[in-house]
PDB file of C-alpha atoms in Angstrom:
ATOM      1  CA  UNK A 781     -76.380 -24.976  -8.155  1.00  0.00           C
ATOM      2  CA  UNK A 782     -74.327 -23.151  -5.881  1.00  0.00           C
ATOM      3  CA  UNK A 783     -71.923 -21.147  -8.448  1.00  0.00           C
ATOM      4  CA  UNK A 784     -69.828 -18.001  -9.037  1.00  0.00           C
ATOM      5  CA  UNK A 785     -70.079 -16.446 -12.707  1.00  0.00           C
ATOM      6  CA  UNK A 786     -67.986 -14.462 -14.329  1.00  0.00           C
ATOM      7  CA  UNK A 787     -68.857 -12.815 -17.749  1.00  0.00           C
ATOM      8  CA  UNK A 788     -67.162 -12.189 -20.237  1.00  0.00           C
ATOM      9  CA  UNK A 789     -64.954 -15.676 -20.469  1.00  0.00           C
ATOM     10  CA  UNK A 790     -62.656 -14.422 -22.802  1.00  0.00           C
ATOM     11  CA  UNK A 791     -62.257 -10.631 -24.132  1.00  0.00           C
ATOM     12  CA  UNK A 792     -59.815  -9.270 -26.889  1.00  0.00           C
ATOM     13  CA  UNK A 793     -59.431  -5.117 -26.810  1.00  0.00           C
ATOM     14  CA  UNK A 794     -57.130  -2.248 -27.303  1.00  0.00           C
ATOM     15  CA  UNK A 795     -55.423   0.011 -25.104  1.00  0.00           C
ATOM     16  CA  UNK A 796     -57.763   2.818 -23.484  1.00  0.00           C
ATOM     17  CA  UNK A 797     -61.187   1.244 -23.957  1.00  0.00           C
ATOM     18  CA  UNK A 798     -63.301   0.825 -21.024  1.00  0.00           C
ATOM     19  CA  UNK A 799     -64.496  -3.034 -20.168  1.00  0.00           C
ATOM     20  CA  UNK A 800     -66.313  -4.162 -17.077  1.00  0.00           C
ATOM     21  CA  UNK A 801     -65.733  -8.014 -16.108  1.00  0.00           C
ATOM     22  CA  UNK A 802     -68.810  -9.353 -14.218  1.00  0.00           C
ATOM     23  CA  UNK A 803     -68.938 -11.457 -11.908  1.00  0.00           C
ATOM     24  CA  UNK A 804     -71.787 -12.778  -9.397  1.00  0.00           C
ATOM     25  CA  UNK A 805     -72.526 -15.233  -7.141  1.00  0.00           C
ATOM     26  CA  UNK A 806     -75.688 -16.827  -6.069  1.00  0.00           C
ATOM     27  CA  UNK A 807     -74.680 -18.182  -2.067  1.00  0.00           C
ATOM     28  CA  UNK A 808     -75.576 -15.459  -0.045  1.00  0.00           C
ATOM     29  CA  UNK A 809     -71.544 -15.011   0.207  1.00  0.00           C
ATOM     30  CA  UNK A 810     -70.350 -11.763   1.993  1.00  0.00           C
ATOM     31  CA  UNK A 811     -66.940 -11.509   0.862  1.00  0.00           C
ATOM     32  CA  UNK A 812     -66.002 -11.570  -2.726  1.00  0.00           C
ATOM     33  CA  UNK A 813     -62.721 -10.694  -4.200  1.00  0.00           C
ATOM     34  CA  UNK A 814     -60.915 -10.140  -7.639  1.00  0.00           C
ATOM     35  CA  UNK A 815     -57.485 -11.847  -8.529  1.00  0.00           C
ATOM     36  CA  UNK A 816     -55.342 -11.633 -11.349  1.00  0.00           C
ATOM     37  CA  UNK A 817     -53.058 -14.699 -12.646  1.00  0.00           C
ATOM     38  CA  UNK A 818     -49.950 -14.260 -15.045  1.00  0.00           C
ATOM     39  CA  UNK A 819     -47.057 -16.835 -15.255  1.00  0.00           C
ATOM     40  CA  UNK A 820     -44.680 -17.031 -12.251  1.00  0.00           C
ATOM     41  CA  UNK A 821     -46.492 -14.727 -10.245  1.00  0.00           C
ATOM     42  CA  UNK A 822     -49.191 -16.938  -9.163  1.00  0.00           C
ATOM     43  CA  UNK A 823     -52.914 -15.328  -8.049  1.00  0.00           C
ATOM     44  CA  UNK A 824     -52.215 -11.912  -7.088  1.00  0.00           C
ATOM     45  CA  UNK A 825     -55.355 -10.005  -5.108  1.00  0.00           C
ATOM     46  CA  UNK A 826     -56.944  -6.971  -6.604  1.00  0.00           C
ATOM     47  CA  UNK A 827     -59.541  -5.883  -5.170  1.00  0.00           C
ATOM     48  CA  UNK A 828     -61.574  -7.432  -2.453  1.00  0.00           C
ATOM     49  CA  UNK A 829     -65.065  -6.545  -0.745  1.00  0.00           C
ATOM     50  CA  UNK A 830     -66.235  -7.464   3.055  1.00  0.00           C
ATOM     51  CA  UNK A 831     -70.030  -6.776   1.844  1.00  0.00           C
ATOM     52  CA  UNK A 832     -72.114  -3.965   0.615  1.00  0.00           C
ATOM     53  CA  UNK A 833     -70.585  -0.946   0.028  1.00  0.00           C
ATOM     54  CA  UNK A 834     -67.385  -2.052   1.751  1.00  0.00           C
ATOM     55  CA  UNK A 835     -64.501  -2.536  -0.919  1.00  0.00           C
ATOM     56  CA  UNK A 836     -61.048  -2.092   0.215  1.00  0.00           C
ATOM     57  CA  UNK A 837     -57.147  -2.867  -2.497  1.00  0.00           C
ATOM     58  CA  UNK A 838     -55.769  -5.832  -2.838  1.00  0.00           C
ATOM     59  CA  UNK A 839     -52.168  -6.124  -3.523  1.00  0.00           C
ATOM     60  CA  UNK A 840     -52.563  -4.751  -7.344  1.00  0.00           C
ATOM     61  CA  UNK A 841     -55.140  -1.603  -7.064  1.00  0.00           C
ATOM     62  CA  UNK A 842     -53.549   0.219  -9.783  1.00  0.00           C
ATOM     63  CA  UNK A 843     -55.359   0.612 -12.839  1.00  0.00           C
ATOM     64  CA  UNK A 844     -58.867  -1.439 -11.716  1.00  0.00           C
ATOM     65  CA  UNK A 845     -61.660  -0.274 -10.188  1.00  0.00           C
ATOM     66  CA  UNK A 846     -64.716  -2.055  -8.340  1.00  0.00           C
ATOM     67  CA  UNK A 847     -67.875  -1.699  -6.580  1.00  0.00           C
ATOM     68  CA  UNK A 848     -70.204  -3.519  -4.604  1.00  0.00           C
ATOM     69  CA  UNK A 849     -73.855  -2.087  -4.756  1.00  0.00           C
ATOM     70  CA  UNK A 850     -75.588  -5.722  -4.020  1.00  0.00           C
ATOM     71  CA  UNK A 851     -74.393  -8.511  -1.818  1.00  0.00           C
ATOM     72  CA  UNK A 852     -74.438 -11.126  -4.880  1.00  0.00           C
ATOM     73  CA  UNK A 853     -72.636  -9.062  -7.745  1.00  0.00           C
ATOM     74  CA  UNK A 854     -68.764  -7.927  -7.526  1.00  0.00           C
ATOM     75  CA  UNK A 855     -67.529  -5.980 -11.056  1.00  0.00           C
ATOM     76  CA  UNK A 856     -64.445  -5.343 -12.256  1.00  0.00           C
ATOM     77  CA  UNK A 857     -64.024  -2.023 -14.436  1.00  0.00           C
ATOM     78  CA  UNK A 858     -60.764  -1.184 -16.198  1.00  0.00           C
ATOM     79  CA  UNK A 859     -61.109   2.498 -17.152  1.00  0.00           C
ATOM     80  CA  UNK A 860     -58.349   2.479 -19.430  1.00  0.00           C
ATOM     81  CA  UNK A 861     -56.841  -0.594 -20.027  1.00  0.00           C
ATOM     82  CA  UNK A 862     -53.476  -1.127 -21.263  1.00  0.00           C
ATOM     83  CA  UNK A 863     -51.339  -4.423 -22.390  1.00  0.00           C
ATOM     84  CA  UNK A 864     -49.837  -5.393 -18.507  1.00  0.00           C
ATOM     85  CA  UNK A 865     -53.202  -5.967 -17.826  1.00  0.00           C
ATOM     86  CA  UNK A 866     -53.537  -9.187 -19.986  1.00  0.00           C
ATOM     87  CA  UNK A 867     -54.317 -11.618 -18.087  1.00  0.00           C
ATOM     88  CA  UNK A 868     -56.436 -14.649 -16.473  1.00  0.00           C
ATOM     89  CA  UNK A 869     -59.146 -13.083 -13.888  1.00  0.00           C
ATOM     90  CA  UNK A 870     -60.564 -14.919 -11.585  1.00  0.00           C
ATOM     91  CA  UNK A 871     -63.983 -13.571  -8.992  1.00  0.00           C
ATOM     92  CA  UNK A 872     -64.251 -15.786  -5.764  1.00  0.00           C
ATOM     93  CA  UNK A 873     -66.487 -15.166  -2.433  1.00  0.00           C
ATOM     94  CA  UNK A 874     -67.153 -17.093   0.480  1.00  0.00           C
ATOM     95  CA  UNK A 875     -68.758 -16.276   3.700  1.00  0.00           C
ATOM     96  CA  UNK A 876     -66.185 -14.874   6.051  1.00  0.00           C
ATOM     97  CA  UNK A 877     -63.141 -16.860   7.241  1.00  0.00           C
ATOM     98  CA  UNK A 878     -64.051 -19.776   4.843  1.00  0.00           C
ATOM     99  CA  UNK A 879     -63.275 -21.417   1.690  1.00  0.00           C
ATOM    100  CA  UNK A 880     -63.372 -19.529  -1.424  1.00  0.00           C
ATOM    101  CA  UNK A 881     -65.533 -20.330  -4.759  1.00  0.00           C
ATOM    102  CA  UNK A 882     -64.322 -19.086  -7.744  1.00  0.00           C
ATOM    103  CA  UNK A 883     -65.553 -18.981 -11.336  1.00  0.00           C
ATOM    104  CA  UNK A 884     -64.135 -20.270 -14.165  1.00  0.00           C
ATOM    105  CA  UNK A 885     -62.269 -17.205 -15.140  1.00  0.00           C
ATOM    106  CA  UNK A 886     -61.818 -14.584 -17.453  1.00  0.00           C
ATOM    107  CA  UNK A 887     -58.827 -14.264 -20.252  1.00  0.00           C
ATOM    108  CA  UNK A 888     -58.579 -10.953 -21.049  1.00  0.00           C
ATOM    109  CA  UNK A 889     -55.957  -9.550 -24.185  1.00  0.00           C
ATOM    110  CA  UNK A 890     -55.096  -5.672 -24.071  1.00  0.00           C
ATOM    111  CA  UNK A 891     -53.981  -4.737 -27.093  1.00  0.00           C
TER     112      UNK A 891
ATOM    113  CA  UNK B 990     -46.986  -9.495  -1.083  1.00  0.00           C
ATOM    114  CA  UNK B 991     -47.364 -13.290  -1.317  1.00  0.00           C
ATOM    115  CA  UNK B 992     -46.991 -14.626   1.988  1.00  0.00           C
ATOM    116  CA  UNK B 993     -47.319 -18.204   1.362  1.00  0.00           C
ATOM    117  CA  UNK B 994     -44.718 -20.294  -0.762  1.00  0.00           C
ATOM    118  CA  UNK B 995     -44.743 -23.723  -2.534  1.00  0.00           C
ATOM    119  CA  UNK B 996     -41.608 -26.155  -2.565  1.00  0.00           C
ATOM    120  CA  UNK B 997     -41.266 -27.522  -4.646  1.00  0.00           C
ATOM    121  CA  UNK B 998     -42.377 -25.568  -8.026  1.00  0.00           C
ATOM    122  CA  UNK B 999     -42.763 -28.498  -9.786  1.00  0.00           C
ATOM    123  CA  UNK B1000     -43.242 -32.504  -8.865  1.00  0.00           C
ATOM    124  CA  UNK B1001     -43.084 -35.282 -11.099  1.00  0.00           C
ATOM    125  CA  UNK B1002     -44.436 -38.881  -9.847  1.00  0.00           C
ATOM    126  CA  UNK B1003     -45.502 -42.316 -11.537  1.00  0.00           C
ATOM    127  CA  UNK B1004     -48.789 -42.940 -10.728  1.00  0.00           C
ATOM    128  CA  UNK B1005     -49.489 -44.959  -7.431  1.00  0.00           C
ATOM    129  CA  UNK B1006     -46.906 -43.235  -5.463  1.00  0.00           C
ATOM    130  CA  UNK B1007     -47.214 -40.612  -2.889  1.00  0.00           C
ATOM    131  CA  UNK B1008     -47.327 -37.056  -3.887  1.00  0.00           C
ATOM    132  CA  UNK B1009     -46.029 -34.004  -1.020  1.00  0.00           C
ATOM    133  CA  UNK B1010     -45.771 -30.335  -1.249  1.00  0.00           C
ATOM    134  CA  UNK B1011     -44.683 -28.008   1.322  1.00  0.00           C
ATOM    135  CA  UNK B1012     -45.956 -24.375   2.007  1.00  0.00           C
ATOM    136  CA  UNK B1013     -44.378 -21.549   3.945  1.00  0.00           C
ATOM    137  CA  UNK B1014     -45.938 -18.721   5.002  1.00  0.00           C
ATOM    138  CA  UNK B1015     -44.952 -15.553   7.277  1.00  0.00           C
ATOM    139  CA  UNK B1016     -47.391 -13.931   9.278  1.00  0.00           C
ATOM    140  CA  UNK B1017     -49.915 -15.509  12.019  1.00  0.00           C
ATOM    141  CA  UNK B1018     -52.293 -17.204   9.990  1.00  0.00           C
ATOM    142  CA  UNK B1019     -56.458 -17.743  10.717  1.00  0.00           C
ATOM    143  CA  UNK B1020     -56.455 -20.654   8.679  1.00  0.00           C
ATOM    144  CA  UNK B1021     -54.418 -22.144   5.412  1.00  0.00           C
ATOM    145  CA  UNK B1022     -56.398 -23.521   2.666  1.00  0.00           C
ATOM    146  CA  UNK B1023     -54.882 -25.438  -0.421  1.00  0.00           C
ATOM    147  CA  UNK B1024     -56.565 -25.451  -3.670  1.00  0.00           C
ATOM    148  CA  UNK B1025     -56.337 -27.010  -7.159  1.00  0.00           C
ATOM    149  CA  UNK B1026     -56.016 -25.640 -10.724  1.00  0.00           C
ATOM    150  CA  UNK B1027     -56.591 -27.996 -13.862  1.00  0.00           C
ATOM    151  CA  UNK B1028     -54.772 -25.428 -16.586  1.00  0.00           C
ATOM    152  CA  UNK B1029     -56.754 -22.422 -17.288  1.00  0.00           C
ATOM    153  CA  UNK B1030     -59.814 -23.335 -15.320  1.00  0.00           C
ATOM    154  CA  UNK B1031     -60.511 -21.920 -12.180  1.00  0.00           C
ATOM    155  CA  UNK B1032     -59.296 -22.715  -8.646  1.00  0.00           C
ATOM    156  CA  UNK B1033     -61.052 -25.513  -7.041  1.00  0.00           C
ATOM    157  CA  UNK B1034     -61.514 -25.561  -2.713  1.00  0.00           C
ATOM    158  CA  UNK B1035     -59.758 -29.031  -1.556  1.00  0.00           C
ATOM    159  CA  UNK B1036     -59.716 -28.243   2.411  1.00  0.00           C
ATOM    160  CA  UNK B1037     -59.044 -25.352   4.924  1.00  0.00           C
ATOM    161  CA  UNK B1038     -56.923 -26.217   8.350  1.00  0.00           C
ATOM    162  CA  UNK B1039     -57.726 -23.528  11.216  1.00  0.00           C
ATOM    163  CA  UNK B1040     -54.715 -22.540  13.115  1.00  0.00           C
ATOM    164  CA  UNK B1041     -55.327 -24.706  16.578  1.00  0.00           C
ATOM    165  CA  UNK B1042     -55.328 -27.954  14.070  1.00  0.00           C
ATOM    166  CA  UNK B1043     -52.625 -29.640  13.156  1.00  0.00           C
ATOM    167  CA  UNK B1044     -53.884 -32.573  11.240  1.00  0.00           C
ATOM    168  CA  UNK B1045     -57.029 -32.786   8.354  1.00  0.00           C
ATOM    169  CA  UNK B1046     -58.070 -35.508   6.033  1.00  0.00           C
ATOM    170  CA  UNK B1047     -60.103 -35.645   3.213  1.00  0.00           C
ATOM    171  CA  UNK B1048     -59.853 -38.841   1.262  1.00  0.00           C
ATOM    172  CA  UNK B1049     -56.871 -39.413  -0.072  1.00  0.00           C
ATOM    173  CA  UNK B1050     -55.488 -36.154   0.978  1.00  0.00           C
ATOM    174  CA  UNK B1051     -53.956 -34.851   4.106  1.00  0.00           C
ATOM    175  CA  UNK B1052     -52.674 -31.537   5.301  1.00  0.00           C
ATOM    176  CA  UNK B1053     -50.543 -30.542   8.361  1.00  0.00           C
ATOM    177  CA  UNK B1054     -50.274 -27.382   9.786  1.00  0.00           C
ATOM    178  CA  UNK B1055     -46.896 -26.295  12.097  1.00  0.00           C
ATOM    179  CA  UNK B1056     -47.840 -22.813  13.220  1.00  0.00           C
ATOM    180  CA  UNK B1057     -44.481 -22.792  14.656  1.00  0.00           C
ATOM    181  CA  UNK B1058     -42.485 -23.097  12.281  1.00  0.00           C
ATOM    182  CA  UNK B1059     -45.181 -21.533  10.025  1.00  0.00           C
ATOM    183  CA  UNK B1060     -45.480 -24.230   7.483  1.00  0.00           C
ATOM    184  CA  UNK B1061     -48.108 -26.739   5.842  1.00  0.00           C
ATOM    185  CA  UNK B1062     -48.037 -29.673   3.934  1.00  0.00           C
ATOM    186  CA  UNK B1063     -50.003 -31.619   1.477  1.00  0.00           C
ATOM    187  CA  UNK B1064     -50.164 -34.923   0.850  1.00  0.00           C
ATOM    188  CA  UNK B1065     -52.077 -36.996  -2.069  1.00  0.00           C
ATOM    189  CA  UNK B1066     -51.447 -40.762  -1.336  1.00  0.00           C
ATOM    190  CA  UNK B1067     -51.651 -43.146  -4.340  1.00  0.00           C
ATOM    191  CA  UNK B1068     -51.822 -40.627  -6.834  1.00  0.00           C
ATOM    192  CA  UNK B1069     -53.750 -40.687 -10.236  1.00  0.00           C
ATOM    193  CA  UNK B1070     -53.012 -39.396 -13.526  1.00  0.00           C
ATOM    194  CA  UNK B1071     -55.913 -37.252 -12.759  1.00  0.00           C
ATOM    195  CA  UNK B1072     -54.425 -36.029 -10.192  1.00  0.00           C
ATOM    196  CA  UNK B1073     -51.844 -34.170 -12.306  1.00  0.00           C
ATOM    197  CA  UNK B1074     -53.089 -30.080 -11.700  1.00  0.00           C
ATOM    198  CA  UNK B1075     -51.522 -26.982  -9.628  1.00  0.00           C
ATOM    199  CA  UNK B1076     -51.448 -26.699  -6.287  1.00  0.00           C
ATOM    200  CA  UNK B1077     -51.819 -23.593  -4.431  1.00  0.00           C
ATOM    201  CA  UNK B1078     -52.320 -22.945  -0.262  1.00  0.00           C
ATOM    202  CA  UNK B1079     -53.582 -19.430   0.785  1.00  0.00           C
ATOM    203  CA  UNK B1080     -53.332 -18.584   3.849  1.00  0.00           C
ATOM    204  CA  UNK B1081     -55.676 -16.302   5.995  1.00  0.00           C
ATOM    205  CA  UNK B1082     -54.030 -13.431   7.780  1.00  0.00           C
ATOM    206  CA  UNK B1083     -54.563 -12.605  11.402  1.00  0.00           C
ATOM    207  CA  UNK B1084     -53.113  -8.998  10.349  1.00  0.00           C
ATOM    208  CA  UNK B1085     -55.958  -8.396   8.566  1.00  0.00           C
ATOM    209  CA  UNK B1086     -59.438  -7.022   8.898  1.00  0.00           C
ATOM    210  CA  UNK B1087     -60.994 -10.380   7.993  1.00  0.00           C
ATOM    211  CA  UNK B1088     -61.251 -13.341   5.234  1.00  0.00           C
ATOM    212  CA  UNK B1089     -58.353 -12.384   2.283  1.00  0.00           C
ATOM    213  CA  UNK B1090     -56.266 -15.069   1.231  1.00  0.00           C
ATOM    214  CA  UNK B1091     -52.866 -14.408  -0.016  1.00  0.00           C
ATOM    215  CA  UNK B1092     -51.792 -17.078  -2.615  1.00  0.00           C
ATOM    216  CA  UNK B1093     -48.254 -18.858  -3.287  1.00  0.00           C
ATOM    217  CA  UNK B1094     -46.909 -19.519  -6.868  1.00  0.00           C
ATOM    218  CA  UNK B1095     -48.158 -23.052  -6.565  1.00  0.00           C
ATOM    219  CA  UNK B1096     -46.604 -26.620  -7.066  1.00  0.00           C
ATOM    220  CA  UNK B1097     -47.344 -28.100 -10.349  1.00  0.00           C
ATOM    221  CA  UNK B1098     -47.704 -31.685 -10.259  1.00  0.00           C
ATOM    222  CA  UNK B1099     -47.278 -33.789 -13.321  1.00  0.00           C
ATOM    223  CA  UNK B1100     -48.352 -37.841 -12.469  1.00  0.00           C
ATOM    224  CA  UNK B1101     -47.856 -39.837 -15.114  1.00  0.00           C
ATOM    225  CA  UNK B1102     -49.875 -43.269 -16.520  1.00  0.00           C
TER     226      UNK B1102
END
């Protein structure tokens, strides 16, 4: 089945502590891409990746980092987290200048 | 910066009637794409309109596309209950370097039984 994961679903921490979200998909997609989603300000982009090795900021960089080291998988790491980055995540890819998957999301608290 | 915006923010229809949101965007566009959102879950693909079209169906809904006056619009025709989600277009921009959407605050839509 043609999916994008994302793991973990849901994640409770405290300021400073390092977390990676994962997230992968299995359709051969080149791009993939990282949004956040908080109440009235809609799906913001973070980060977002044109294929191996290419990642490039969304319009919310600050405070996230990513890489891209295989075509399928698409982390996101928060070195230090702090509380404005509660939030819903959501992963998507797609092949270029098409619809975007996404997964089902990750709620993440920041103590 | 979110390019593309949803009027209205919020919609609420009896069941059986016609449901239609409007989206405005800024920039020259590749394509716009609207997409649904059941609380909490994640976004689901309904359909994408290139720039040189104008008019798309899919079932019951149908999207136009004025890339004058830089504007979309969905329509769901005899809506459902189940029906009742967020809406959300992203559009494509030309500006950039390739496929990344940029997401209005999306309509919510509320049909009731």
């Amino acid at each position: 089945e043609a999916q994008v994961t994302q793991n973990p679903r849901y994640l409770i921490t405290v300021t400073g502590k390092k977390l990676t979200v994962t997230c992968s998909q299995n359709m051969n997609h080149e791009y993939m891409s990282w949004y956040r989603q908080d109440p009235g300000l809609g799906l913001r982009q973070i980060y977002y990746s044109m294929n191996v090795e290419v990642t490039d900021k969304g319009d919310v960089p600050e405070g996230y980092k990513v890489s891209r080291k295989e075509k399928r998988n698409f982390p996101l790491i928060l070195e230090s987290p702090s509380p404005n980055q509660t939030s819903l995540y959501f992963c998507a890819s797609s092949s270029i200048y098409n619809e975007q998957f996404f997964g089902p999301g990750t709620r993440l608290t920041v103590l | 910066s979110q390019q593309g915006e949803e009027d209205p923010q919020a919609l609420s229809i009896q069941e059986g009637e016609n449901a239609t949101m409007n989206c405005s965007y800024k920039t020259s566009i590749n394509n716009l794409q609207w997409y649904r959102q059941n609380s909490g879950r994640g976004l689901v693909h309904l359909i994408l309109i290139r720039s040189n079209e104008r008019e798309k169906h899919s079932g019951r809904l149908r999207v136009t596309l004025d890339t004058s006056k830089k504007s979309s619009s969905l329509l769901i025709t005899a809506s459902r209950a189940a029906d009742t989600a967020s809406y959300f277009c992203a559009t494509d921009g030309r500006e950039t370097s390739g496929s990344r959407l940029t997401f209005g605050e999306g309509t919510q839509l509320t049909v009731n039984p």
